[in-house]
Coordinates of C-alpha atoms in Angstrom, one line a residue:
Chain A
X932 CA 118.3 41.0 -107.4
X933 CA 121.1 41.8 -105.0
X934 CA 122.6 45.3 -105.2
X935 CA 125.3 45.9 -107.8
X936 CA 128.6 47.5 -107.0
X937 CA 127.5 50.7 -108.5
X938 CA 124.3 50.8 -106.5
X939 CA 126.3 50.1 -103.3
X940 CA 128.7 52.9 -104.3
X941 CA 125.8 55.3 -104.8
X942 CA 124.5 54.4 -101.4
X943 CA 127.9 54.9 -99.8
X944 CA 128.3 58.3 -101.4
X945 CA 124.9 59.3 -100.1
X946 CA 125.7 58.0 -96.6
X947 CA 129.0 59.8 -96.5
X948 CA 127.4 63.0 -97.5
X949 CA 125.0 62.6 -94.5
X950 CA 127.9 61.9 -92.3
X951 CA 129.8 64.9 -93.4
X952 CA 126.9 67.3 -93.1
X953 CA 127.6 69.4 -90.1
X954 CA 130.3 67.0 -88.7
X955 CA 132.8 69.9 -88.7
X956 CA 131.1 71.3 -85.6
X957 CA 132.4 68.3 -83.7
X958 CA 135.7 67.8 -85.5
X959 CA 136.8 69.5 -88.7
X960 CA 139.3 66.8 -89.6
X961 CA 136.6 64.2 -89.6
X962 CA 134.5 66.3 -92.0
X963 CA 137.4 66.9 -94.3
X964 CA 138.2 63.2 -94.5
X965 CA 134.6 62.2 -95.3
X966 CA 134.3 65.0 -97.9
X967 CA 137.5 63.7 -99.5
X968 CA 136.1 60.2 -99.6
X969 CA 133.0 61.5 -101.3
X970 CA 135.1 63.4 -103.9
X971 CA 137.1 60.3 -104.7
X972 CA 134.1 58.0 -104.9
X973 CA 132.4 60.4 -107.3
X974 CA 135.5 60.3 -109.5
X975 CA 135.4 56.5 -109.8
X976 CA 131.6 56.3 -110.0
X977 CA 130.4 54.9 -113.3
X978 CA 133.7 53.2 -114.2
X979 CA 133.9 49.7 -115.6
X980 CA 134.9 48.3 -112.2
X981 CA 131.6 49.0 -110.6
X982 CA 129.7 47.1 -113.3
X983 CA 131.7 44.0 -112.4
X984 CA 130.9 41.5 -109.7
X985 CA 134.4 41.8 -108.1
X986 CA 133.5 45.3 -107.1
X987 CA 130.8 44.0 -104.8
X988 CA 132.7 42.7 -101.7
X989 CA 135.0 45.8 -101.4
X990 CA 132.2 48.3 -102.0
X991 CA 129.9 46.5 -99.6
X992 CA 132.6 46.8 -96.9
X993 CA 132.9 50.6 -97.4
X994 CA 129.1 50.9 -97.5
X995 CA 128.7 49.1 -94.2
X996 CA 131.6 51.1 -92.6
X997 CA 129.9 54.3 -93.8
X998 CA 126.6 53.1 -92.3
X999 CA 128.2 52.4 -89.0
X1000 CA 129.8 55.8 -88.9
X1001 CA 126.5 57.5 -89.7
X1002 CA 124.8 55.5 -86.9
X1003 CA 127.3 56.9 -84.4
X1004 CA 126.9 60.4 -85.7
X1005 CA 123.1 60.1 -85.4
X1006 CA 123.5 58.8 -81.9
X1007 CA 125.9 61.6 -81.1
X1008 CA 128.4 58.9 -80.0
X1009 CA 131.5 60.9 -80.5
X1010 CA 133.7 58.6 -78.5
X1011 CA 133.5 56.0 -81.2
X1012 CA 133.7 58.4 -84.1
X1013 CA 137.5 58.6 -84.4
X1014 CA 137.8 54.8 -84.8
X1015 CA 134.8 54.7 -87.2
X1016 CA 136.3 57.4 -89.4
X1017 CA 139.6 55.6 -89.5
X1018 CA 137.9 52.3 -90.5
X1019 CA 135.9 54.1 -93.2
X1020 CA 139.1 55.7 -94.5
X1021 CA 140.8 52.3 -94.7
X1022 CA 137.9 50.6 -96.5
X1023 CA 137.5 53.6 -98.8
X1024 CA 141.2 53.5 -99.6
X1025 CA 141.0 49.9 -100.5
X1026 CA 138.0 50.5 -102.7
X1027 CA 139.5 53.3 -104.7
X1028 CA 142.6 51.3 -105.2
X1029 CA 140.6 48.4 -106.5
X1030 CA 138.7 50.7 -108.7
X1031 CA 141.9 51.7 -110.4
X1032 CA 143.1 54.8 -108.6
X1033 CA 146.3 53.3 -107.1
X1034 CA 148.5 56.1 -105.8
X1035 CA 145.8 58.1 -104.2
X1036 CA 146.1 58.4 -100.5
X1037 CA 143.1 59.4 -98.4
X1038 CA 143.8 61.3 -95.2
Chain B
X937 CA 105.7 17.4 -115.8
X938 CA 109.2 16.1 -116.6
X939 CA 110.3 16.0 -120.2
X940 CA 113.8 14.6 -119.7
X941 CA 115.6 12.3 -117.4
X942 CA 118.8 12.9 -115.5
X943 CA 120.6 10.1 -113.8
X944 CA 122.5 11.0 -110.7
X945 CA 124.7 9.7 -107.9
X946 CA 125.9 11.9 -105.0
X947 CA 129.6 12.5 -104.4
X948 CA 130.0 10.4 -101.3
X949 CA 132.4 7.5 -101.7
X950 CA 133.3 4.8 -99.3
X951 CA 133.9 1.7 -101.3
X952 CA 135.0 0.3 -104.7
X953 CA 131.6 0.7 -106.3
X954 CA 131.0 4.2 -104.9
X955 CA 134.3 5.6 -106.2
X956 CA 133.5 8.6 -108.4
X957 CA 135.0 6.9 -111.4
X958 CA 132.7 3.9 -110.8
X959 CA 129.7 6.1 -110.3
X960 CA 130.4 7.8 -113.6
X961 CA 130.1 4.5 -115.4
X962 CA 127.0 3.6 -113.4
X963 CA 125.2 6.7 -114.4
X964 CA 126.5 6.4 -118.0
X965 CA 124.9 3.0 -118.3
X966 CA 121.8 4.0 -116.4
X967 CA 121.2 6.9 -118.8
X968 CA 121.4 4.6 -121.8
X969 CA 124.6 6.3 -123.1
X970 CA 126.1 2.8 -123.6
X971 CA 123.4 2.3 -126.3
X972 CA 124.8 5.2 -128.3
X973 CA 128.0 3.3 -129.0
X974 CA 127.9 0.7 -131.7
X975 CA 130.8 -1.7 -132.6
X976 CA 133.5 0.1 -134.6
X977 CA 132.0 3.5 -133.9
X978 CA 134.6 6.2 -133.6
X979 CA 133.6 7.9 -130.3
X980 CA 134.8 11.4 -129.4
X981 CA 135.1 12.1 -125.7
X982 CA 135.0 15.9 -125.3
X983 CA 136.8 17.2 -122.2
X984 CA 138.3 20.4 -121.0
X985 CA 141.9 19.6 -120.6
X986 CA 142.6 22.6 -118.4
X987 CA 144.6 25.8 -118.9
X988 CA 148.3 25.9 -117.8
X989 CA 148.4 25.8 -114.0
X990 CA 144.6 25.3 -113.6
X991 CA 144.1 22.6 -111.0
X992 CA 140.4 22.1 -110.9
X993 CA 139.9 20.4 -114.3
X994 CA 138.8 16.8 -114.4
X995 CA 141.5 14.3 -113.6
X996 CA 142.3 12.2 -116.7
X997 CA 141.2 9.1 -114.7
X998 CA 137.6 9.9 -115.7
X999 CA 138.3 10.1 -119.4
X1000 CA 140.4 6.9 -119.2
X1001 CA 137.6 5.1 -117.4
X1002 CA 135.1 6.2 -120.0
X1003 CA 137.4 5.3 -122.9
X1004 CA 137.8 1.8 -121.4
X1005 CA 134.0 1.5 -121.2
X1006 CA 133.6 2.6 -124.8
X1007 CA 136.2 0.0 -125.8
X1008 CA 134.2 -2.7 -124.0
X1009 CA 131.3 -1.7 -126.1
X1010 CA 133.3 -2.1 -129.2
X1011 CA 133.8 1.6 -129.9
X1012 CA 137.1 3.3 -130.9
X1013 CA 137.4 6.3 -128.5
X1014 CA 139.5 9.4 -128.7
X1015 CA 139.6 12.2 -126.1
X1016 CA 139.7 15.7 -127.4
X1017 CA 139.6 19.4 -126.8
X1018 CA 139.9 22.4 -129.2
X1019 CA 142.1 25.4 -129.7
X1020 CA 140.9 28.4 -127.8
X1021 CA 140.4 32.0 -128.9
X1022 CA 143.3 34.2 -127.8
X1023 CA 141.3 35.3 -124.8
X1024 CA 144.5 36.0 -122.9
X1025 CA 147.7 37.4 -124.3
X1026 CA 149.5 34.5 -122.6
X1027 CA 147.0 31.6 -123.3
X1028 CA 148.3 28.1 -123.3
X1029 CA 145.9 26.4 -125.7
X1030 CA 145.6 28.7 -128.6
X1031 CA 147.2 26.4 -131.2
X1032 CA 147.4 22.7 -131.5
X1033 CA 151.0 22.5 -130.5
X1034 CA 150.2 24.6 -127.4
X1035 CA 147.1 22.6 -126.4
X1036 CA 148.9 19.3 -126.8
X1037 CA 151.7 20.5 -124.6
X1038 CA 149.3 21.8 -122.0
X1039 CA 147.1 18.7 -122.1
X1040 CA 150.1 16.4 -121.7
X1041 CA 151.3 18.5 -118.7
X1042 CA 147.8 18.2 -117.2
X1043 CA 147.9 14.4 -117.7
X1044 CA 146.0 14.0 -120.9
X1045 CA 148.0 11.8 -123.3
X1046 CA 147.6 8.4 -125.0
X1047 CA 149.7 6.9 -122.3
X1048 CA 147.2 7.9 -119.6
X1049 CA 144.0 7.7 -121.6
X1050 CA 144.7 4.4 -123.4
X1051 CA 143.5 6.1 -126.6
X1052 CA 144.6 9.2 -128.6
X1053 CA 144.2 12.7 -127.3
X1054 CA 143.3 14.9 -130.2
X1055 CA 143.1 18.7 -130.9
X1056 CA 139.8 18.5 -132.7
X1057 CA 140.0 21.7 -134.8
X1058 CA 143.4 21.5 -136.3
X1059 CA 146.7 23.4 -135.9
X1060 CA 145.3 26.9 -135.8
X1061 CA 141.6 26.1 -135.2
X1062 CA 140.2 26.4 -138.7
X1063 CA 139.5 22.7 -139.3
X1064 CA 135.7 22.6 -138.9
X1065 CA 132.4 21.5 -140.4
X1066 CA 129.7 24.1 -140.9
X1067 CA 126.2 23.3 -139.8
X1068 CA 123.1 25.3 -140.5
X1069 CA 120.9 25.9 -137.4
X1070 CA 117.7 27.6 -138.6
X1071 CA 116.2 26.9 -135.1
X1072 CA 119.0 29.0 -133.5
X1073 CA 118.0 31.8 -131.1
X1074 CA 120.7 34.0 -132.4
X1075 CA 123.1 31.9 -134.4
X1076 CA 122.1 30.5 -137.7
X1077 CA 125.2 28.4 -138.3
X1078 CA 127.8 26.7 -136.2
X1079 CA 131.4 25.8 -137.0
X1080 CA 132.0 22.4 -135.3
X1081 CA 135.5 21.1 -134.8
X1082 CA 136.2 18.6 -137.5
X1083 CA 137.2 15.6 -135.5
X1084 CA 134.0 15.9 -133.4
X1085 CA 131.8 16.4 -136.5
X1086 CA 133.5 13.4 -138.1
X1087 CA 132.9 11.1 -135.1
X1088 CA 130.1 8.5 -135.1
X1089 CA 129.2 9.3 -131.5
X1090 CA 130.1 11.9 -128.9
X1091 CA 130.2 11.9 -125.2
X1092 CA 130.6 15.3 -123.5
X1093 CA 132.5 14.6 -120.4
X1094 CA 132.1 17.8 -118.5
X1095 CA 133.6 19.3 -115.4
X1096 CA 130.6 21.4 -114.1
X1097 CA 131.8 24.6 -112.6
X1098 CA 131.4 28.4 -112.9
X1099 CA 132.4 30.6 -115.8
X1100 CA 133.0 34.3 -115.9
X1101 CA 131.2 34.7 -119.3
X1102 CA 128.9 31.7 -119.4
X1103 CA 128.2 32.0 -115.6
X1104 CA 128.1 28.2 -115.5
X1105 CA 130.5 26.0 -117.4
X1106 CA 128.4 22.8 -118.0
X1107 CA 127.5 20.5 -120.8
X1108 CA 126.0 23.2 -123.0
X1109 CA 129.2 25.2 -122.8
X1110 CA 131.5 22.1 -123.2
X1111 CA 130.0 21.7 -126.7
X1112 CA 128.6 25.2 -127.4
X1113 CA 132.1 26.7 -127.0
X1114 CA 134.4 23.7 -126.5
X1115 CA 133.4 21.7 -129.5
X1116 CA 133.5 24.8 -131.8
X1117 CA 136.6 25.5 -133.9
X1118 CA 138.4 28.7 -133.2
X1119 CA 136.3 30.5 -135.8
X1120 CA 133.3 28.8 -134.4
X1121 CA 134.2 30.4 -131.1
X1122 CA 134.4 33.9 -132.7
X1123 CA 131.0 33.2 -134.1
X1124 CA 129.6 32.3 -130.6
X1125 CA 131.5 35.2 -129.0
X1126 CA 129.7 37.6 -131.3
X1127 CA 132.7 38.7 -133.3
X1128 CA 131.6 41.2 -135.9
X1129 CA 128.0 41.1 -134.7
X1130 CA 126.2 44.4 -135.4
X1131 CA 124.5 44.6 -132.1
X1132 CA 126.3 42.5 -129.5
X1133 CA 129.9 42.4 -130.8
X1134 CA 132.5 44.3 -128.9
X1135 CA 133.1 46.4 -132.1
X1136 CA 129.4 47.5 -132.0
X1137 CA 128.6 47.5 -128.3
X1138 CA 132.0 48.3 -126.7
X1139 CA 132.7 51.8 -125.7
X1140 CA 136.3 52.7 -126.4
X1141 CA 137.9 55.4 -124.1
X1142 CA 141.1 56.5 -125.8
X1143 CA 141.0 59.6 -123.6
X1144 CA 142.1 57.4 -120.7
X1145 CA 145.3 56.5 -122.3
X1146 CA 148.0 58.7 -120.7
X1147 CA 150.7 58.3 -123.3
X1148 CA 153.6 55.9 -123.7
X1149 CA 155.7 57.8 -121.2
X1150 CA 153.1 57.4 -118.5
X1151 CA 152.3 53.8 -119.4
X1152 CA 155.3 51.6 -118.7
X1153 CA 153.6 48.5 -120.1
X1154 CA 152.1 50.3 -123.1
X1155 CA 153.3 47.6 -125.5
X1156 CA 150.7 45.1 -124.2
X1157 CA 148.0 47.5 -125.4
X1158 CA 149.0 46.7 -128.9
X1159 CA 150.2 43.2 -128.3
X1160 CA 147.0 41.9 -126.7
X1161 CA 145.3 41.8 -130.1
X1162 CA 146.4 39.0 -132.5
X1163 CA 144.4 40.9 -135.3
X1164 CA 146.6 43.9 -134.8
X1165 CA 143.7 46.3 -134.2
X1166 CA 145.2 48.5 -131.5
X1167 CA 147.8 51.1 -132.3
X1168 CA 149.5 54.0 -130.6
X1169 CA 149.9 56.6 -133.3
X1170 CA 152.6 59.2 -133.9
X1171 CA 150.6 61.6 -131.8
X1172 CA 150.9 59.2 -128.9
X1173 CA 147.1 58.4 -129.1
X1174 CA 145.6 55.0 -128.7
X1175 CA 143.5 53.9 -131.7
X1176 CA 141.3 50.9 -132.2
X1177 CA 139.9 49.5 -135.4
X1178 CA 136.8 48.1 -133.7
X1179 CA 135.0 47.3 -137.0
X1180 CA 137.3 44.4 -137.5
X1181 CA 137.1 43.1 -133.9
X1182 CA 136.7 39.3 -133.9
X1183 CA 135.8 39.2 -130.2
X1184 CA 138.8 37.0 -129.4
X1185 CA 138.5 38.5 -125.9
X1186 CA 142.2 39.1 -125.7
X1187 CA 141.9 42.8 -124.9
X1188 CA 139.3 42.4 -122.1
X1189 CA 141.7 41.9 -119.3
X1190 CA 144.0 44.6 -120.6
X1191 CA 141.7 47.4 -121.7
X1192 CA 138.9 46.9 -119.2
X1193 CA 140.8 47.4 -115.9
X1194 CA 142.6 50.4 -117.4
X1195 CA 139.4 52.2 -118.2
X1196 CA 140.2 52.1 -122.0
X1197 CA 137.2 49.9 -122.9
X1198 CA 133.8 49.5 -121.5
X1199 CA 133.1 45.9 -122.1
X1200 CA 129.3 45.5 -122.8
X1201 CA 127.5 43.2 -120.4
X1202 CA 124.9 42.6 -123.2
X1203 CA 127.6 40.8 -125.2
X1204 CA 128.0 38.3 -122.4
X1205 CA 124.2 37.7 -122.3
X1206 CA 124.2 37.2 -126.1
X1207 CA 127.1 34.8 -125.9
X1208 CA 125.3 32.8 -123.2
X1209 CA 122.3 32.4 -125.5
X1210 CA 124.5 31.5 -128.5
X1211 CA 126.2 28.8 -126.5
X1212 CA 123.0 26.8 -126.6
X1213 CA 122.6 27.4 -130.3
X1214 CA 126.1 26.2 -131.0
X1215 CA 125.5 23.1 -128.8
X1216 CA 122.6 22.3 -131.0
X1217 CA 124.9 22.7 -134.0
X1218 CA 127.2 20.0 -132.6
X1219 CA 124.3 17.6 -132.0
X1220 CA 123.2 18.1 -135.6
X1221 CA 126.7 17.6 -136.9
X1222 CA 127.1 14.3 -135.0
X1223 CA 123.5 13.1 -135.0
X1224 CA 121.0 14.0 -132.4
X1225 CA 120.7 10.5 -131.1
X1226 CA 124.4 10.0 -131.0
X1227 CA 125.4 12.5 -128.3
X1228 CA 125.5 11.8 -124.5
X1229 CA 126.3 13.9 -121.6
X1230 CA 128.1 13.3 -118.3
X1231 CA 128.5 16.2 -115.8
X1232 CA 131.0 15.7 -113.0
X1233 CA 130.1 18.3 -110.5
X1234 CA 133.2 18.1 -108.5
X1235 CA 135.7 20.8 -107.4
X1236 CA 133.0 23.4 -108.4
X1237 CA 135.3 26.3 -108.8
X1238 CA 133.9 29.8 -109.6
X1239 CA 136.2 30.2 -112.6
X1240 CA 136.3 27.9 -115.6
X1241 CA 139.1 25.5 -116.3
X1242 CA 140.2 28.0 -118.9
X1243 CA 141.6 30.2 -116.1
X1244 CA 145.2 29.7 -115.2
X1245 CA 144.3 29.2 -111.6
X1246 CA 141.6 27.5 -109.6
X1247 CA 139.9 29.2 -106.6
X1248 CA 138.3 27.5 -103.6
X1249 CA 135.2 25.6 -104.7
X1250 CA 132.0 27.5 -104.0
X1251 CA 129.9 24.4 -103.1
X1252 CA 130.9 20.9 -102.0
X1253 CA 131.1 18.2 -104.6
X1254 CA 127.6 17.9 -106.0
X1255 CA 127.8 14.5 -107.6
X1256 CA 127.9 12.7 -110.9
X1257 CA 125.2 13.2 -113.6
X1258 CA 124.3 11.6 -117.0
X1259 CA 121.7 12.4 -119.5
X1260 CA 120.9 12.5 -123.2
X1261 CA 119.7 16.1 -122.6
X1262 CA 122.3 18.9 -122.2
X1263 CA 119.7 21.4 -121.0
X1264 CA 118.3 19.1 -118.3
X1265 CA 121.7 17.9 -117.1
X1266 CA 122.9 21.5 -116.6
X1267 CA 119.6 22.5 -115.0
X1268 CA 120.0 19.6 -112.6
X1269 CA 123.5 20.7 -111.6
X1270 CA 122.4 24.3 -111.1
X1271 CA 119.5 23.2 -108.9
X1272 CA 121.9 21.0 -106.8
X1273 CA 124.3 23.9 -106.4
X1274 CA 121.4 26.2 -105.5
X1275 CA 120.2 23.7 -102.8
X1276 CA 123.7 23.3 -101.3
X1277 CA 125.3 25.4 -98.6
X1278 CA 128.3 27.4 -100.0
X1279 CA 131.8 26.6 -98.8
X1280 CA 133.2 28.8 -96.1
X1281 CA 136.0 31.0 -97.4
X1282 CA 134.9 30.6 -101.0
X1283 CA 133.9 33.4 -103.4
X1284 CA 130.3 32.4 -102.6
X1285 CA 130.8 33.4 -99.0
X1286 CA 132.7 36.5 -100.0
X1287 CA 129.7 37.5 -102.2
X1288 CA 127.3 36.6 -99.3
X1289 CA 125.7 34.1 -101.7
X1290 CA 126.6 31.0 -99.7
X1291 CA 123.2 30.2 -98.3
X1292 CA 121.0 27.3 -99.5
X1293 CA 118.8 28.8 -102.2
X1294 CA 121.2 31.5 -103.3
X1295 CA 122.1 31.8 -107.0
X1296 CA 125.7 31.1 -106.3
X1297 CA 127.1 31.3 -109.9
X1298 CA 125.5 34.6 -110.6
X1299 CA 127.2 36.0 -107.5
X1300 CA 130.5 34.2 -107.5
X1301 CA 131.3 33.4 -111.1
X1302 CA 129.7 36.0 -113.3
X1303 CA 131.7 39.0 -114.5
X1304 CA 128.8 41.5 -114.6
X1305 CA 125.9 42.2 -112.3
X1306 CA 122.7 41.0 -114.0
X1307 CA 124.2 38.0 -115.8
X1308 CA 122.0 34.9 -115.4
X1309 CA 123.1 31.4 -114.6
X1310 CA 120.2 30.0 -116.7
X1311 CA 120.5 32.0 -119.9
X1312 CA 122.1 29.1 -121.9
X1313 CA 119.6 26.6 -120.2
X1314 CA 116.6 28.7 -121.1
X1315 CA 117.8 29.2 -124.7
X1316 CA 118.4 25.5 -125.1
X1317 CA 114.8 25.0 -123.9
X1318 CA 113.4 27.6 -126.3
X1319 CA 115.1 26.1 -129.4
X1320 CA 114.2 22.5 -128.7
X1321 CA 117.7 21.4 -127.8
X1322 CA 116.3 20.0 -124.5
X1323 CA 114.2 20.7 -121.5
X1324 CA 114.7 22.5 -118.3
X1325 CA 112.0 20.2 -116.8
X1326 CA 113.5 17.0 -115.8
X1327 CA 113.1 13.9 -113.6
X1328 CA 116.2 13.2 -111.4
X1329 CA 116.7 9.5 -110.9
X1330 CA 119.1 8.5 -108.2
X1331 CA 121.1 5.4 -109.2
X1332 CA 122.1 2.5 -106.9
X1333 CA 125.8 1.5 -107.0
X1334 CA 126.8 -1.3 -109.3
X1335 CA 128.6 -4.4 -108.2
X1336 CA 132.2 -3.8 -106.8
X1337 CA 133.6 -6.6 -109.0
X1338 CA 133.0 -4.5 -112.0
X1339 CA 135.3 -1.7 -110.8
X1340 CA 138.2 -3.6 -109.4
X1341 CA 141.8 -3.5 -110.9
X1342 CA 141.1 -5.1 -114.2
X1343 CA 144.5 -6.5 -115.3
X1344 CA 144.5 -9.4 -112.8
X1345 CA 141.3 -10.0 -111.0
X1346 CA 142.6 -12.8 -108.7
X1347 CA 142.9 -12.1 -105.0
X1348 CA 146.3 -11.5 -103.3
X1349 CA 147.5 -15.1 -102.5
X1350 CA 146.9 -16.2 -106.0
X1351 CA 148.6 -13.2 -107.4
X1352 CA 151.6 -12.8 -105.1
X1353 CA 152.0 -16.1 -103.1
X1354 CA 154.7 -17.6 -105.2
X1355 CA 156.5 -14.4 -105.9
X1356 CA 156.6 -13.5 -102.2
X1357 CA 158.2 -16.9 -101.5
X1358 CA 160.8 -16.3 -104.2
X1359 CA 161.4 -12.6 -103.3
X1360 CA 160.4 -12.5 -99.6
X1361 CA 159.5 -8.9 -98.7
X1362 CA 159.3 -9.6 -95.0
X1363 CA 162.6 -10.5 -93.3
X1364 CA 161.3 -13.4 -91.1
X1365 CA 164.9 -14.6 -90.6
X1366 CA 165.8 -11.5 -88.5
X1367 CA 165.1 -10.4 -84.9
X1368 CA 163.6 -13.7 -83.8
X1369 CA 161.1 -13.6 -86.6
X1370 CA 159.9 -10.1 -85.8
X1371 CA 161.7 -8.9 -88.9
X1372 CA 162.9 -5.4 -87.9
X1373 CA 164.9 -3.6 -85.3
X1374 CA 162.3 -1.7 -83.2
X1375 CA 161.5 -1.0 -79.6
X1376 CA 158.9 -3.4 -78.1
X1377 CA 156.9 -0.7 -76.2
X1378 CA 156.8 3.1 -76.4
X1379 CA 154.6 5.9 -74.9
X1380 CA 152.2 6.5 -77.8
X1381 CA 150.0 8.8 -75.6
X1382 CA 152.9 11.2 -75.4
X1383 CA 152.8 11.8 -79.1
X1384 CA 149.1 11.7 -79.5
X1385 CA 148.5 14.4 -76.9
X1386 CA 147.4 17.9 -77.9
X1387 CA 149.9 20.0 -75.9
X1388 CA 148.3 23.3 -77.0
X1389 CA 145.2 22.3 -75.0
X1390 CA 147.0 21.2 -71.8
X1391 CA 150.7 20.8 -71.0
X1392 CA 150.2 17.5 -69.1
X1393 CA 148.7 14.2 -70.3
X1394 CA 145.6 13.6 -68.2
X1395 CA 144.1 10.6 -69.9
X1396 CA 145.5 7.4 -71.1
X1397 CA 143.9 6.1 -74.3
X1398 CA 144.6 3.7 -77.0
X1399 CA 143.5 3.6 -80.6
X1400 CA 144.0 1.3 -83.4
X1401 CA 144.4 2.5 -87.0
X1402 CA 144.0 -0.1 -89.7
X1403 CA 143.4 1.8 -92.9
X1404 CA 146.5 0.5 -94.6
X1405 CA 150.1 1.4 -94.3
X1406 CA 150.9 3.7 -97.2

């Protein structure tokens, strides 16, 4: 069976934690942003939205953006990291709004 | 080993006899559904007339074509739908007066159908006939809409598509929900059920209500329930009398997204099983040898016709199916959808379930992860309603003569020759017999050219278009 929205969110949180781990040595702003994303995702985790199929596309996008950012970090490709974090913030923002946290702004 | 037979024609159409309305009659006859109708039989044609502003429901043309065929067979047809539960606070088919207005706006009326359009379960939806179904998987009785139960024969003319609760909206659901009265729908939807009802399985979260002052649209929290079960008390707290919940579904879209109610996925699974039970109830009410099924798998939208919108179809038109077995016919449609490539830009692609072999309805139509597109089918198989094993027989087109304009079957000269002489539509007496004031020659290549590809015309071509003039 394909992954559920909740399973994708769990994976995204885990990936984001790996991204954030030690990222501050390269750029503290990046680390702060990713930690904030993890905090917001943990707030919405387990809510009704993630049991529903409409959560799948938006969560999948955030999951893939997080995976791309982690790949760059693991490759020490810091040139692409600014863009990757910006993309991750955008997809995460979209996700938490869809999950019912309108009014929250990720930085 | 095939237990049932499903007759099928694909959705391609290039001639009179391959028109989809013609194919529908061809498979109807091939499946022996014409034998169900005896002279003077009152025959119910059960359709989904479409919610307000839905645009994927079946065109009334198909019901008209079928009604005409039933008249040919000596039957007295009527087309019908039933009142809905108040599944949306703003539903358009919740009472007889509403459904008749919506049906007429959607093109279903005696003027278009050539027979009455009936709301089969009365003004509120309490006009029904109770049937015992000891074979039922979960239901032991069904409340069948009276006009359907009273008919001598029944043809379920179904638009096959997705459904957020049923996962598929096929023949089983057309009767298992659509032929139940309103209280029959509460029965199927698990209203008051001790395990699967919302009152038992739903988890209410009043702590997520932030008070009237912080909830500008707080009134809808009370107004979404026609049973008056939600209240904001004097302490500004949200209360719910869940024990009395009838599962009308009216609060789902209001409470769920606000985090005020965890709607239980298990309820949806139970409903999907109950749909098959209730369909069996309809067959027992009418007579098990007096019910036939036609599935028009066209405009296969992910949402049901009970939605007030219609999304991009998830698969191309699949074709036209007929059978005496509602389980087999739905299984055949699911199999065809599974074989098909999904449509680009549809919910199937958005869910990455657009490949041949993907379970497209589970991905693109279901509300919850884990719902199955075969729950109703498997239940129907289990209780002896029908068989998920089937033989698919592809039908050859019938003769074109059968499907021509029936009111005057003569060719054009015989029909119009004298009238054209009397009321000449072509002005032969003008412009030297050419009739109209026009230039003799113009540069047609200039207006055929794709200027976005190259600013200059490099080739000279000529084409002739002869597909008719309007």
